[in-house]
Amino acid sequence: MTHCLIISLLIAALLYTSGCRPAPSPKATVFRPIAPRVLDADNALAEARALVALGPRAAGTPGARHAAGHLLVRLQVVGVQSALDVFTDETPAGKTTFWNVMGVIPAAGRRADKAPWIFLGSHFDTKSGLGAGFEGANDSASSSGLLLELARVLQAAGPLPVNIGIAFFDGEECRHSYTARDGLHGSRHAARALCLNRRVDQVRAVIILDMIGDRDLTVTIPRNSTSDLVSRVFRAAAAEKVREKFKLMAGALLDDHQPFLEAGMPSIVLIDFEYGSAPGRNDYWHTPQDTLAKLSAESLGIVGRIVIRMLNDLMMEAR
């Protein structure tokens, strides 16, 4: 059995546990939009701190394996059906073991295996070669902490009209430069599995979070994002009265949304690629300066509320 089938089997197994239950009454499955303010930004920051406290999380190391186990437990604590997807992939260092963490919040009111999908994702690995004290606070603990908080909110939200996939990807960081064998390992593995499982047409959106905790938040959306999702971000930002904190990049960016885009799934990455010592600079990225002291709950809350507004729009259309 090939490892790229594991996610297919995982999704099927997680959906089976809900699909075999008696269908809830129609009244119980009425979707009510989620109030953005239910998101606890302080909790998101606390989750980021807990991940940083584990130490560096470079792919293929015991630190990455330990971090994956931690994220799995945190998902299970809030009631999300979840499992590890362990696979190997070729890298510049040879065959390497990766640890994706996958969770599912099944749709209610109909067979979950027929319902649309929305995936939320974050990588959790850190750049290698930056020393034993490297925190990787903004890249990637900030997005992972927020994703855990979003999972808690969505699990507690009541009946949803779509399946929500929660994905923590290993191996986003490249060792040298991004190629087919270097970087984006977890997201490429997940995208391939969705193709093999013939679920591409069911995927309404893939929303990737990365580097979104900077106190001086400027979310720079790359041009290689699905235009409809970009428009939804800007509308949500306007509704939250933070439109000035979101803008389009001048060009494209390789990140974990790219494999899903290439497979035909609407995808976007929300990333602050101006993480530095002065406006427009990115000089804290992949350096020891990427520390918890530079994160803020306010920034995590802004991005989290934008995601909730996007999800509300998408789920209202999917009813």
CSV table of C-alpha atoms in Angstrom, one decimal:
chain,number,residue,atom,x,y,z
A,1,MET,CA,0.0,0.0,0.0
A,2,THR,CA,1.5,3.4,-0.9
A,3,HIS,CA,1.8,6.0,1.7
A,4,CYS,CA,-0.1,8.6,-0.4
A,5,LEU,CA,-3.2,6.5,0.2
A,6,ILE,CA,-3.1,7.0,3.9
A,7,ILE,CA,-4.9,10.3,4.0
A,8,SER,CA,-7.6,8.8,1.8
A,9,LEU,CA,-8.1,6.0,4.2
A,10,LEU,CA,-7.9,8.3,7.2
A,11,ILE,CA,-10.6,10.6,5.7
A,12,ALA,CA,-12.8,7.6,4.9
A,13,ALA,CA,-12.4,6.2,8.4
A,14,LEU,CA,-13.1,9.5,10.2
A,15,LEU,CA,-16.1,10.1,8.0
A,16,TYR,CA,-17.4,6.6,8.6
A,17,THR,CA,-17.6,7.2,12.3
A,18,SER,CA,-20.1,10.0,11.7
A,19,GLY,CA,-21.7,8.8,8.5
A,20,CYS,CA,-23.1,5.7,10.2
A,21,ARG,CA,-24.8,7.7,12.9
A,22,PRO,CA,-28.6,8.4,12.7
A,23,ALA,CA,-29.2,11.6,10.8
A,24,PRO,CA,-29.9,14.6,13.1
A,25,SER,CA,-33.3,16.2,12.9
A,26,PRO,CA,-33.6,19.0,10.2
A,27,LYS,CA,-33.8,21.6,13.0
A,28,ALA,CA,-30.5,20.4,14.5
A,29,THR,CA,-28.7,20.9,11.2
A,30,VAL,CA,-29.6,24.5,10.5
A,31,PHE,CA,-26.3,26.3,10.1
A,32,ARG,CA,-25.9,29.5,12.1
A,33,PRO,CA,-23.0,31.7,11.2
A,34,ILE,CA,-20.2,31.7,13.7
A,35,ALA,CA,-19.6,34.9,15.6
A,36,PRO,CA,-16.0,36.0,14.8
A,37,ARG,CA,-15.6,37.3,18.4
A,38,VAL,CA,-15.8,33.8,19.8
A,39,LEU,CA,-12.3,33.2,18.7
A,40,ASP,CA,-9.9,33.5,21.7
A,41,ALA,CA,-6.8,35.2,20.5
A,42,ASP,CA,-5.0,34.7,23.9
A,43,ASN,CA,-5.6,31.0,23.6
A,44,ALA,CA,-4.1,31.0,20.1
A,45,LEU,CA,-1.0,32.7,21.4
A,46,ALA,CA,-0.8,30.3,24.3
A,47,GLU,CA,-0.9,27.4,21.9
A,48,ALA,CA,1.9,29.0,19.9
A,49,ARG,CA,4.0,29.3,23.1
A,50,ALA,CA,3.4,25.7,23.9
A,51,LEU,CA,4.7,24.6,20.5
A,52,VAL,CA,7.8,26.8,20.7
A,53,ALA,CA,8.5,25.4,24.2
A,54,LEU,CA,9.0,21.9,22.6
A,55,GLY,CA,12.2,23.2,20.8
A,56,PRO,CA,13.1,23.2,17.1
A,57,ARG,CA,10.9,21.2,14.8
A,58,ALA,CA,13.0,20.7,11.7
A,59,ALA,CA,11.5,18.0,9.4
A,60,GLY,CA,13.0,14.5,9.8
A,61,THR,CA,14.1,15.1,13.4
A,62,PRO,CA,12.8,13.8,16.7
A,63,GLY,CA,11.6,17.4,17.4
A,64,ALA,CA,9.2,17.3,14.4
A,65,ARG,CA,7.9,13.9,15.6
A,66,HIS,CA,7.4,15.3,19.1
A,67,ALA,CA,5.6,18.4,17.8
A,68,ALA,CA,3.3,16.2,15.6
A,69,GLY,CA,2.3,14.2,18.6
A,70,HIS,CA,1.7,17.3,20.6
A,71,LEU,CA,-0.6,18.8,17.9
A,72,LEU,CA,-2.5,15.5,17.6
A,73,VAL,CA,-3.2,15.5,21.4
A,74,ARG,CA,-4.3,19.2,21.3
A,75,LEU,CA,-6.8,18.4,18.5
A,76,GLN,CA,-8.1,15.4,20.4
A,77,VAL,CA,-8.5,17.5,23.6
A,78,VAL,CA,-11.0,19.8,21.8
A,79,GLY,CA,-12.9,16.8,20.4
A,80,VAL,CA,-11.6,16.8,16.8
A,81,GLN,CA,-11.4,13.4,15.2
A,82,SER,CA,-7.7,13.2,14.2
A,83,ALA,CA,-4.7,11.0,13.4
A,84,LEU,CA,-1.1,11.0,12.3
A,85,ASP,CA,-0.2,10.4,8.7
A,86,VAL,CA,3.4,9.2,8.6
A,87,PHE,CA,5.1,8.9,5.2
A,88,THR,CA,8.5,9.0,3.6
A,89,ASP,CA,9.6,11.2,0.8
A,90,GLU,CA,12.8,11.8,-1.2
A,91,THR,CA,14.8,14.9,0.0
A,92,PRO,CA,18.3,16.2,-0.7
A,93,ALA,CA,19.3,14.3,2.4
A,94,GLY,CA,17.8,11.0,1.1
A,95,LYS,CA,14.6,9.3,2.2
A,96,THR,CA,13.1,11.2,5.1
A,97,THR,CA,10.1,10.5,7.4
A,98,PHE,CA,7.4,13.1,7.7
A,99,TRP,CA,4.6,13.5,10.2
A,100,ASN,CA,1.4,15.2,9.0
A,101,VAL,CA,-1.4,15.7,11.5
A,102,MET,CA,-4.9,15.4,10.0
A,103,GLY,CA,-8.3,16.2,11.6
A,104,VAL,CA,-11.9,16.1,10.4
A,105,ILE,CA,-15.0,17.9,11.6
A,106,PRO,CA,-17.7,16.1,9.6
A,107,ALA,CA,-20.6,17.8,8.0
A,108,ALA,CA,-24.0,17.3,9.6
A,109,GLY,CA,-27.4,16.6,8.2
A,110,ARG,CA,-26.4,14.4,5.2
A,111,ARG,CA,-23.9,11.8,4.4
A,112,ALA,CA,-20.6,13.5,5.3
A,113,ASP,CA,-18.7,11.7,2.5
A,114,LYS,CA,-20.9,13.5,-0.1
A,115,ALA,CA,-20.7,17.0,1.5
A,116,PRO,CA,-18.3,19.7,0.3
A,117,TRP,CA,-14.9,20.2,1.9
A,118,ILE,CA,-13.0,23.2,3.3
A,119,PHE,CA,-9.4,22.6,4.4
A,120,LEU,CA,-7.5,24.8,6.9
A,121,GLY,CA,-3.8,24.2,7.0
A,122,SER,CA,-0.5,25.3,8.6
A,123,HIS,CA,2.9,23.9,8.5
A,124,PHE,CA,4.5,23.2,11.9
A,125,ASP,CA,8.1,22.4,11.0
A,126,THR,CA,10.9,24.9,11.4
A,127,LYS,CA,13.9,25.8,9.2
A,128,SER,CA,16.8,23.6,9.8
A,129,GLY,CA,20.4,24.7,10.5
A,130,LEU,CA,19.5,27.7,12.8
A,131,GLY,CA,20.7,26.2,16.1
A,132,ALA,CA,19.2,24.5,19.1
A,133,GLY,CA,17.7,27.7,20.4
A,134,PHE,CA,15.7,28.6,17.2
A,135,GLU,CA,12.1,29.3,18.2
A,136,GLY,CA,10.3,29.5,14.8
A,137,ALA,CA,7.7,31.6,16.6
A,138,ASN,CA,6.1,33.3,13.7
A,139,ASP,CA,7.2,30.7,11.2
A,140,SER,CA,5.4,28.4,12.1
A,141,ALA,CA,4.1,28.4,15.7
A,142,SER,CA,1.9,31.4,15.1
A,143,SER,CA,-0.2,29.8,12.4
A,144,SER,CA,-0.3,26.4,14.2
A,145,GLY,CA,-1.5,28.0,17.4
A,146,LEU,CA,-4.2,29.9,15.5
A,147,LEU,CA,-5.2,26.7,13.6
A,148,LEU,CA,-5.7,24.9,16.9
A,149,GLU,CA,-7.9,27.7,18.2
A,150,LEU,CA,-9.9,27.7,15.0
A,151,ALA,CA,-10.4,23.9,15.3
A,152,ARG,CA,-11.7,24.5,18.9
A,153,VAL,CA,-14.2,27.1,17.6
A,154,LEU,CA,-15.4,25.0,14.7
A,155,GLN,CA,-15.8,21.9,16.8
A,156,ALA,CA,-17.9,23.8,19.2
A,157,ALA,CA,-20.0,25.6,16.6
A,158,GLY,CA,-22.7,23.0,16.2
A,159,PRO,CA,-23.9,21.4,12.9
A,160,LEU,CA,-21.9,22.5,9.9
A,161,PRO,CA,-23.0,22.1,6.2
A,162,VAL,CA,-19.4,21.2,5.1
A,163,ASN,CA,-16.6,18.9,6.1
A,164,ILE,CA,-13.8,20.8,7.7
A,165,GLY,CA,-10.3,19.4,7.2
A,166,ILE,CA,-7.7,20.5,9.7
A,167,ALA,CA,-4.1,19.8,8.5
A,168,PHE,CA,-0.8,20.4,10.1
A,169,PHE,CA,1.9,19.9,7.5
A,170,ASP,CA,5.4,18.7,8.1
A,171,GLY,CA,8.2,19.4,5.7
A,172,GLU,CA,7.1,22.8,4.3
A,173,GLU,CA,10.6,24.2,4.7
A,174,CYS,CA,13.2,23.4,2.0
A,175,ARG,CA,16.7,22.4,2.9
A,176,HIS,CA,18.3,24.3,0.0
A,177,SER,CA,15.8,25.6,-2.5
A,178,TYR,CA,12.3,24.5,-3.5
A,179,THR,CA,12.1,21.7,-6.0
A,180,ALA,CA,10.1,18.5,-6.4
A,181,ARG,CA,12.3,16.9,-3.8
A,182,ASP,CA,12.9,19.8,-1.5
A,183,GLY,CA,10.1,21.5,0.5
A,184,LEU,CA,6.3,21.4,0.6
A,185,HIS,CA,6.4,17.7,1.4
A,186,GLY,CA,3.4,17.5,3.6
A,187,SER,CA,1.1,19.6,1.4
A,188,ARG,CA,2.1,17.8,-1.8
A,189,HIS,CA,1.5,14.5,-0.1
A,190,ALA,CA,-2.0,15.6,1.1
A,191,ALA,CA,-2.9,17.1,-2.3
A,192,ARG,CA,-2.0,13.8,-4.0
A,193,ALA,CA,-4.1,11.8,-1.6
A,194,LEU,CA,-7.1,14.0,-2.2
A,195,CYS,CA,-6.7,13.4,-6.0
A,196,LEU,CA,-6.4,9.7,-5.5
A,197,ASN,CA,-9.5,9.7,-3.3
A,198,ARG,CA,-11.4,11.6,-6.0
A,199,ARG,CA,-12.3,14.4,-3.7
A,200,VAL,CA,-10.9,17.4,-5.6
A,201,ASP,CA,-14.4,18.4,-7.0
A,202,GLN,CA,-15.7,18.4,-3.4
A,203,VAL,CA,-13.1,20.9,-2.2
A,204,ARG,CA,-14.5,24.4,-2.0
A,205,ALA,CA,-11.5,26.1,-0.5
A,206,VAL,CA,-8.0,25.4,0.9
A,207,ILE,CA,-7.0,28.2,3.3
A,208,ILE,CA,-3.3,28.1,4.4
A,209,LEU,CA,-2.0,30.2,7.3
A,210,ASP,CA,1.7,31.1,7.6
A,211,MET,CA,3.6,33.7,9.6
A,212,ILE,CA,0.5,35.6,10.9
A,213,GLY,CA,1.5,36.6,14.4
A,214,ASP,CA,3.7,39.6,13.9
A,215,ARG,CA,2.8,42.6,16.1
A,216,ASP,CA,3.2,44.8,13.1
A,217,LEU,CA,0.7,42.8,11.0
A,218,THR,CA,0.7,43.2,7.2
A,219,VAL,CA,-0.9,40.2,5.5
A,220,THR,CA,0.6,40.0,2.0
A,221,ILE,CA,-1.4,37.7,-0.2
A,222,PRO,CA,0.6,36.2,-3.1
A,223,ARG,CA,-0.8,36.5,-6.7
A,224,ASN,CA,-0.9,32.7,-7.1
A,225,SER,CA,-4.0,32.5,-4.9
A,226,THR,CA,-7.5,31.9,-6.2
A,227,SER,CA,-9.1,35.2,-7.0
A,228,ASP,CA,-12.5,34.4,-5.4
A,229,LEU,CA,-10.8,33.6,-2.1
A,230,VAL,CA,-8.7,36.8,-2.3
A,231,SER,CA,-11.9,38.8,-2.7
A,232,ARG,CA,-13.5,37.1,0.3
A,233,VAL,CA,-10.4,38.0,2.4
A,234,PHE,CA,-10.7,41.7,1.4
A,235,ARG,CA,-14.5,41.7,2.1
A,236,ALA,CA,-13.9,40.1,5.5
A,237,ALA,CA,-11.1,42.5,6.3
A,238,ALA,CA,-13.4,45.5,5.4
A,239,ALA,CA,-16.1,44.1,7.7
A,240,GLU,CA,-13.6,43.8,10.5
A,241,LYS,CA,-12.4,47.3,9.8
A,242,VAL,CA,-8.8,46.1,9.2
A,243,ARG,CA,-8.7,46.4,5.4
A,244,GLU,CA,-5.4,48.3,5.6
A,245,LYS,CA,-3.6,45.3,7.0
A,246,PHE,CA,-4.3,43.1,4.0
A,247,LYS,CA,-2.8,43.6,0.5
A,248,LEU,CA,-1.7,41.7,-2.6
A,249,MET,CA,2.0,40.9,-3.1
A,250,ALA,CA,3.6,42.0,-6.3
A,251,GLY,CA,4.2,38.4,-7.4
A,252,ALA,CA,3.7,34.8,-6.5
A,253,LEU,CA,5.0,32.8,-3.6
A,254,LEU,CA,5.7,29.1,-3.1
A,255,ASP,CA,3.9,27.9,0.0
A,256,ASP,CA,1.6,25.0,1.1
A,257,HIS,CA,-1.3,26.3,-1.0
A,258,GLN,CA,0.6,25.6,-4.2
A,259,PRO,CA,0.2,21.8,-4.5
A,260,PHE,CA,-3.6,22.2,-4.0
A,261,LEU,CA,-3.8,24.9,-6.6
A,262,GLU,CA,-1.9,22.7,-9.1
A,263,ALA,CA,-4.4,19.9,-8.4
A,264,GLY,CA,-7.3,22.2,-9.3
A,265,MET,CA,-8.5,23.1,-5.8
A,266,PRO,CA,-9.3,26.8,-4.9
A,267,SER,CA,-6.5,27.8,-2.6
A,268,ILE,CA,-5.0,30.8,-0.8
A,269,VAL,CA,-2.3,31.5,1.7
A,270,LEU,CA,-2.5,34.2,4.3
A,271,ILE,CA,1.0,35.2,5.1
A,272,ASP,CA,2.8,38.3,6.5
A,273,PHE,CA,6.0,38.4,4.4
A,274,GLU,CA,7.0,41.7,5.8
A,275,TYR,CA,8.3,40.4,9.1
A,276,GLY,CA,11.2,42.6,9.8
A,277,SER,CA,12.9,45.5,11.6
A,278,ALA,CA,11.3,48.2,9.4
A,279,PRO,CA,8.2,48.5,7.2
A,280,GLY,CA,8.5,46.4,4.0
A,281,ARG,CA,11.5,44.4,5.3
A,282,ASN,CA,11.5,40.6,6.0
A,283,ASP,CA,14.8,40.3,7.9
A,284,TYR,CA,13.5,38.3,10.9
A,285,TRP,CA,12.4,35.4,8.7
A,286,HIS,CA,14.6,32.3,9.0
A,287,THR,CA,16.8,34.0,11.6
A,288,PRO,CA,17.2,33.7,15.4
A,289,GLN,CA,15.2,36.9,15.6
A,290,ASP,CA,12.0,35.0,14.9
A,291,THR,CA,11.0,34.9,18.6
A,292,LEU,CA,7.8,34.8,20.7
A,293,ALA,CA,8.5,38.4,21.8
A,294,LYS,CA,7.5,39.6,18.4
A,295,LEU,CA,4.1,37.9,18.3
A,296,SER,CA,0.8,39.4,19.5
A,297,ALA,CA,-2.6,38.0,20.4
A,298,GLU,CA,-4.1,41.0,18.5
A,299,SER,CA,-2.6,39.9,15.2
A,300,LEU,CA,-3.7,36.3,15.7
A,301,GLY,CA,-7.2,37.5,16.5
A,302,ILE,CA,-7.4,39.6,13.4
A,303,VAL,CA,-6.4,36.8,11.1
A,304,GLY,CA,-8.6,34.3,13.0
A,305,ARG,CA,-11.7,36.5,12.6
A,306,ILE,CA,-11.0,37.0,8.9
A,307,VAL,CA,-10.9,33.2,8.5
A,308,ILE,CA,-14.2,32.8,10.4
A,309,ARG,CA,-15.9,35.3,8.2
A,310,MET,CA,-14.6,33.6,5.1
A,311,LEU,CA,-15.8,30.2,6.4
A,312,ASN,CA,-19.3,31.7,7.2
A,313,ASP,CA,-19.6,32.9,3.6
A,314,LEU,CA,-18.5,29.6,2.1
A,315,MET,CA,-20.7,27.6,4.4
A,316,MET,CA,-23.8,29.7,3.8
A,317,GLU,CA,-23.3,29.0,0.1
A,318,ALA,CA,-22.9,25.3,0.7
A,319,ARG,CA,-26.2,24.8,2.6
